[in-house]
PDB file of C-alpha atoms in Angstrom:
ATOM      1  CA  MET A  90     -41.697 -70.556 -36.269  1.00 58.00           C
ATOM      2  CA  LYS A  91     -40.376 -69.964 -32.895  1.00 68.00           C
ATOM      3  CA  PHE A  92     -39.547 -66.472 -34.049  1.00 68.00           C
ATOM      4  CA  SER A  93     -43.026 -65.776 -35.275  1.00 78.00           C
ATOM      5  CA  GLN A  94     -44.565 -66.926 -31.987  1.00 79.00           C
ATOM      6  CA  LEU A  95     -42.161 -64.746 -30.056  1.00 77.00           C
ATOM      7  CA  LEU A  96     -42.884 -61.862 -32.358  1.00 79.00           C
ATOM      8  CA  LEU A  97     -46.629 -62.406 -32.000  1.00 77.00           C
ATOM      9  CA  ALA A  98     -46.351 -62.632 -28.208  1.00 77.00           C
ATOM     10  CA  GLY A  99     -44.231 -59.431 -28.118  1.00 77.00           C
ATOM     11  CA  ALA A 100     -46.711 -57.527 -30.282  1.00 75.00           C
ATOM     12  CA  ALA A 101     -49.654 -58.642 -28.108  1.00 74.00           C
ATOM     13  CA  SER A 102     -47.886 -57.639 -24.881  1.00 74.00           C
ATOM     14  CA  LEU A 103     -46.982 -54.277 -26.386  1.00 68.00           C
ATOM     15  CA  ALA A 104     -50.613 -53.679 -27.449  1.00 68.00           C
ATOM     16  CA  LEU A 105     -51.901 -54.649 -24.019  1.00 67.00           C
ATOM     17  CA  ALA A 106     -49.293 -52.473 -22.292  1.00 64.00           C
ATOM     18  CA  GLY A 107     -50.826 -49.405 -23.972  1.00 62.00           C
ATOM     19  CA  CYS A 108     -54.199 -50.170 -22.382  1.00 65.00           C
ATOM     20  CA  ILE A 109     -52.883 -50.793 -18.888  1.00 65.00           C
ATOM     21  CA  SER A 110     -51.368 -47.810 -17.210  1.00 69.00           C
ATOM     22  CA  ALA A 111     -49.313 -47.723 -14.050  1.00 71.00           C
ATOM     23  CA  PRO A 112     -49.037 -44.698 -11.768  1.00 79.00           C
ATOM     24  CA  ALA A 113     -46.203 -42.336 -12.593  1.00 82.00           C
ATOM     25  CA  GLY A 114     -43.151 -42.448 -10.384  1.00 85.00           C
ATOM     26  CA  PRO A 115     -41.786 -39.497  -8.428  1.00 89.00           C
ATOM     27  CA  PRO A 116     -40.256 -36.732 -10.559  1.00 88.00           C
ATOM     28  CA  GLY A 117     -36.541 -36.683 -10.968  1.00 86.00           C
ATOM     29  CA  PRO A 118     -34.301 -33.862  -9.750  1.00 89.00           C
ATOM     30  CA  GLN A 119     -34.287 -30.655 -11.778  1.00 89.00           C
ATOM     31  CA  GLY A 120     -31.320 -30.114 -13.985  1.00 86.00           C
ATOM     32  CA  ALA A 121     -28.889 -27.256 -13.411  1.00 87.00           C
ATOM     33  CA  THR A 122     -29.648 -23.899 -15.045  1.00 89.00           C
ATOM     34  CA  GLY A 123     -27.353 -22.899 -17.836  1.00 86.00           C
ATOM     35  CA  ARG A 124     -25.218 -19.769 -17.601  1.00 88.00           C
ATOM     36  CA  THR A 125     -26.465 -16.467 -18.994  1.00 88.00           C
ATOM     37  CA  GLY A 126     -24.275 -14.848 -21.566  1.00 86.00           C
ATOM     38  CA  ALA A 127     -22.636 -11.479 -20.929  1.00 88.00           C
ATOM     39  CA  THR A 128     -24.686  -8.344 -21.680  1.00 88.00           C
ATOM     40  CA  GLY A 129     -23.397  -6.226 -24.529  1.00 85.00           C
ATOM     41  CA  ASP A 130     -22.348  -2.573 -24.017  1.00 87.00           C
ATOM     42  CA  THR A 131     -24.858   0.191 -24.765  1.00 88.00           C
ATOM     43  CA  GLY A 132     -23.998   2.319 -27.773  1.00 86.00           C
ATOM     44  CA  TYR A 133     -23.318   6.061 -27.457  1.00 88.00           C
ATOM     45  CA  THR A 134     -26.117   8.564 -28.010  1.00 89.00           C
ATOM     46  CA  GLY A 135     -25.521  10.896 -30.898  1.00 86.00           C
ATOM     47  CA  ALA A 136     -25.023  14.641 -30.303  1.00 89.00           C
ATOM     48  CA  THR A 137     -28.051  16.943 -30.505  1.00 90.00           C
ATOM     49  CA  GLY A 138     -28.232  19.069 -33.625  1.00 86.00           C
ATOM     50  CA  TYR A 139     -28.085  22.886 -33.472  1.00 89.00           C
ATOM     51  CA  THR A 140     -31.229  25.017 -33.725  1.00 89.00           C
ATOM     52  CA  GLY A 141     -31.382  27.192 -36.800  1.00 86.00           C
ATOM     53  CA  ALA A 142     -31.261  31.018 -36.503  1.00 88.00           C
ATOM     54  CA  THR A 143     -34.540  32.912 -36.145  1.00 89.00           C
ATOM     55  CA  GLY A 144     -35.502  35.083 -39.104  1.00 85.00           C
ATOM     56  CA  SER A 145     -35.757  38.903 -38.738  1.00 88.00           C
ATOM     57  CA  THR A 146     -39.112  40.625 -38.421  1.00 88.00           C
ATOM     58  CA  GLY A 147     -40.122  42.840 -41.315  1.00 86.00           C
ATOM     59  CA  ALA A 148     -40.313  46.643 -40.878  1.00 88.00           C
ATOM     60  CA  THR A 149     -43.629  48.151 -39.743  1.00 88.00           C
ATOM     61  CA  GLY A 150     -45.308  50.455 -42.244  1.00 85.00           C
ATOM     62  CA  ASN A 151     -45.973  54.165 -41.439  1.00 87.00           C
ATOM     63  CA  THR A 152     -49.404  55.255 -40.273  1.00 87.00           C
ATOM     64  CA  GLY A 153     -51.241  57.542 -42.669  1.00 85.00           C
ATOM     65  CA  ALA A 154     -51.792  61.230 -41.796  1.00 86.00           C
ATOM     66  CA  THR A 155     -54.930  62.134 -39.858  1.00 86.00           C
ATOM     67  CA  GLY A 156     -57.413  64.404 -41.712  1.00 84.00           C
ATOM     68  CA  TYR A 157     -58.395  67.831 -40.355  1.00 85.00           C
ATOM     69  CA  THR A 158     -61.703  68.394 -38.586  1.00 85.00           C
ATOM     70  CA  GLY A 159     -64.123  70.738 -40.358  1.00 83.00           C
ATOM     71  CA  ALA A 160     -65.004  74.163 -38.890  1.00 85.00           C
ATOM     72  CA  THR A 161     -67.766  74.322 -36.284  1.00 86.00           C
ATOM     73  CA  GLY A 162     -70.773  76.481 -37.169  1.00 82.00           C
ATOM     74  CA  GLY A 163     -71.567  79.580 -35.046  1.00 84.00           C
ATOM     75  CA  ALA A 164     -74.541  79.654 -32.694  1.00 82.00           C
ATOM     76  CA  GLY A 165     -77.665  81.400 -34.069  1.00 82.00           C
ATOM     77  CA  ALA A 166     -78.689  84.815 -32.715  1.00 83.00           C
ATOM     78  CA  THR A 167     -80.939  84.879 -29.661  1.00 83.00           C
ATOM     79  CA  GLY A 168     -84.377  86.539 -30.200  1.00 81.00           C
ATOM     80  CA  ASP A 169     -85.535  89.527 -28.109  1.00 81.00           C
ATOM     81  CA  THR A 170     -87.822  88.914 -25.173  1.00 80.00           C
ATOM     82  CA  GLY A 171     -91.293  90.466 -25.507  1.00 78.00           C
ATOM     83  CA  ALA A 172     -92.266  93.461 -23.316  1.00 80.00           C
ATOM     84  CA  THR A 173     -93.654  92.692 -19.874  1.00 79.00           C
ATOM     85  CA  GLY A 174     -97.206  93.929 -19.194  1.00 78.00           C
ATOM     86  CA  TYR A 175     -97.986  96.238 -16.251  1.00 78.00           C
ATOM     87  CA  THR A 176     -99.222  94.872 -12.994  1.00 75.00           C
ATOM     88  CA  GLY A 177    -102.536  96.322 -11.845  1.00 77.00           C
ATOM     89  CA  ALA A 178    -102.569  98.916  -9.011  1.00 78.00           C
ATOM     90  CA  THR A 179    -102.712  97.579  -5.480  1.00 77.00           C
ATOM     91  CA  GLY A 180    -105.789  98.610  -3.451  1.00 76.00           C
ATOM     92  CA  ASN A 181    -105.479 100.385  -0.116  1.00 77.00           C
ATOM     93  CA  THR A 182    -105.669  98.419   3.089  1.00 73.00           C
ATOM     94  CA  GLY A 183    -108.660  99.239   5.284  1.00 71.00           C
ATOM     95  CA  ALA A 184    -108.184 101.230   8.486  1.00 73.00           C
ATOM     96  CA  THR A 185    -107.180  99.346  11.577  1.00 72.00           C
ATOM     97  CA  GLY A 186    -109.672  99.456  14.442  1.00 70.00           C
ATOM     98  CA  ARG A 187    -108.649 100.752  17.836  1.00 71.00           C
ATOM     99  CA  THR A 188    -107.723  98.425  20.608  1.00 68.00           C
ATOM    100  CA  GLY A 189    -109.603  98.849  23.875  1.00 66.00           C
ATOM    101  CA  ALA A 190    -107.918 100.412  26.853  1.00 67.00           C
ATOM    102  CA  THR A 191    -105.572  98.253  28.851  1.00 69.00           C
ATOM    103  CA  GLY A 192    -106.329  97.859  32.504  1.00 65.00           C
ATOM    104  CA  THR A 193    -103.727  97.914  35.218  1.00 68.00           C
ATOM    105  CA  THR A 194    -102.790  94.822  37.178  1.00 60.00           C
ATOM    106  CA  LYS A 195    -102.011  94.697  40.791  1.00 69.00           C
ATOM    107  CA  GLY A 196     -99.376  92.107  41.514  1.00 71.00           C
ATOM    108  CA  GLY A 197    -100.093  88.419  41.111  1.00 76.00           C
ATOM    109  CA  THR A 198     -99.676  85.806  38.422  1.00 77.00           C
ATOM    110  CA  VAL A 199     -99.607  86.723  34.754  1.00 76.00           C
ATOM    111  CA  VAL A 200    -101.202  84.161  32.432  1.00 80.00           C
ATOM    112  CA  ILE A 201    -100.445  84.420  28.722  1.00 83.00           C
ATOM    113  CA  VAL A 202    -103.079  82.883  26.495  1.00 88.00           C
ATOM    114  CA  PRO A 203    -101.971  82.227  22.951  1.00 88.00           C
ATOM    115  CA  PRO A 204    -104.312  83.247  20.129  1.00 89.00           C
ATOM    116  CA  GLN A 205    -106.521  80.525  18.713  1.00 81.00           C
TER     117      GLN A 205
END
């Protein structure tokens, strides 16, 4: 019976310990970092393949012959010009009247008056 009381007391203290929480202690020191493994070598790149040959271009066909141009027609004949009629006779011009006698000037200024 002593065992059962101890067991009962242990179970009760364990149940109560879950309800009561104590502040967490300071964190412990960080553990050392493990070593990194060696890096493997890079594989070789394969060679580039060759480019295939370019095919030939086919021959160009001949151009057909050009046809001839037809003959050009001649220009039609030019008609005769009709006869020109006579111009009427010109009348005689009337007689010119005589100009009066010109007087003589005795020294002085000459004034020229233009016709109006």
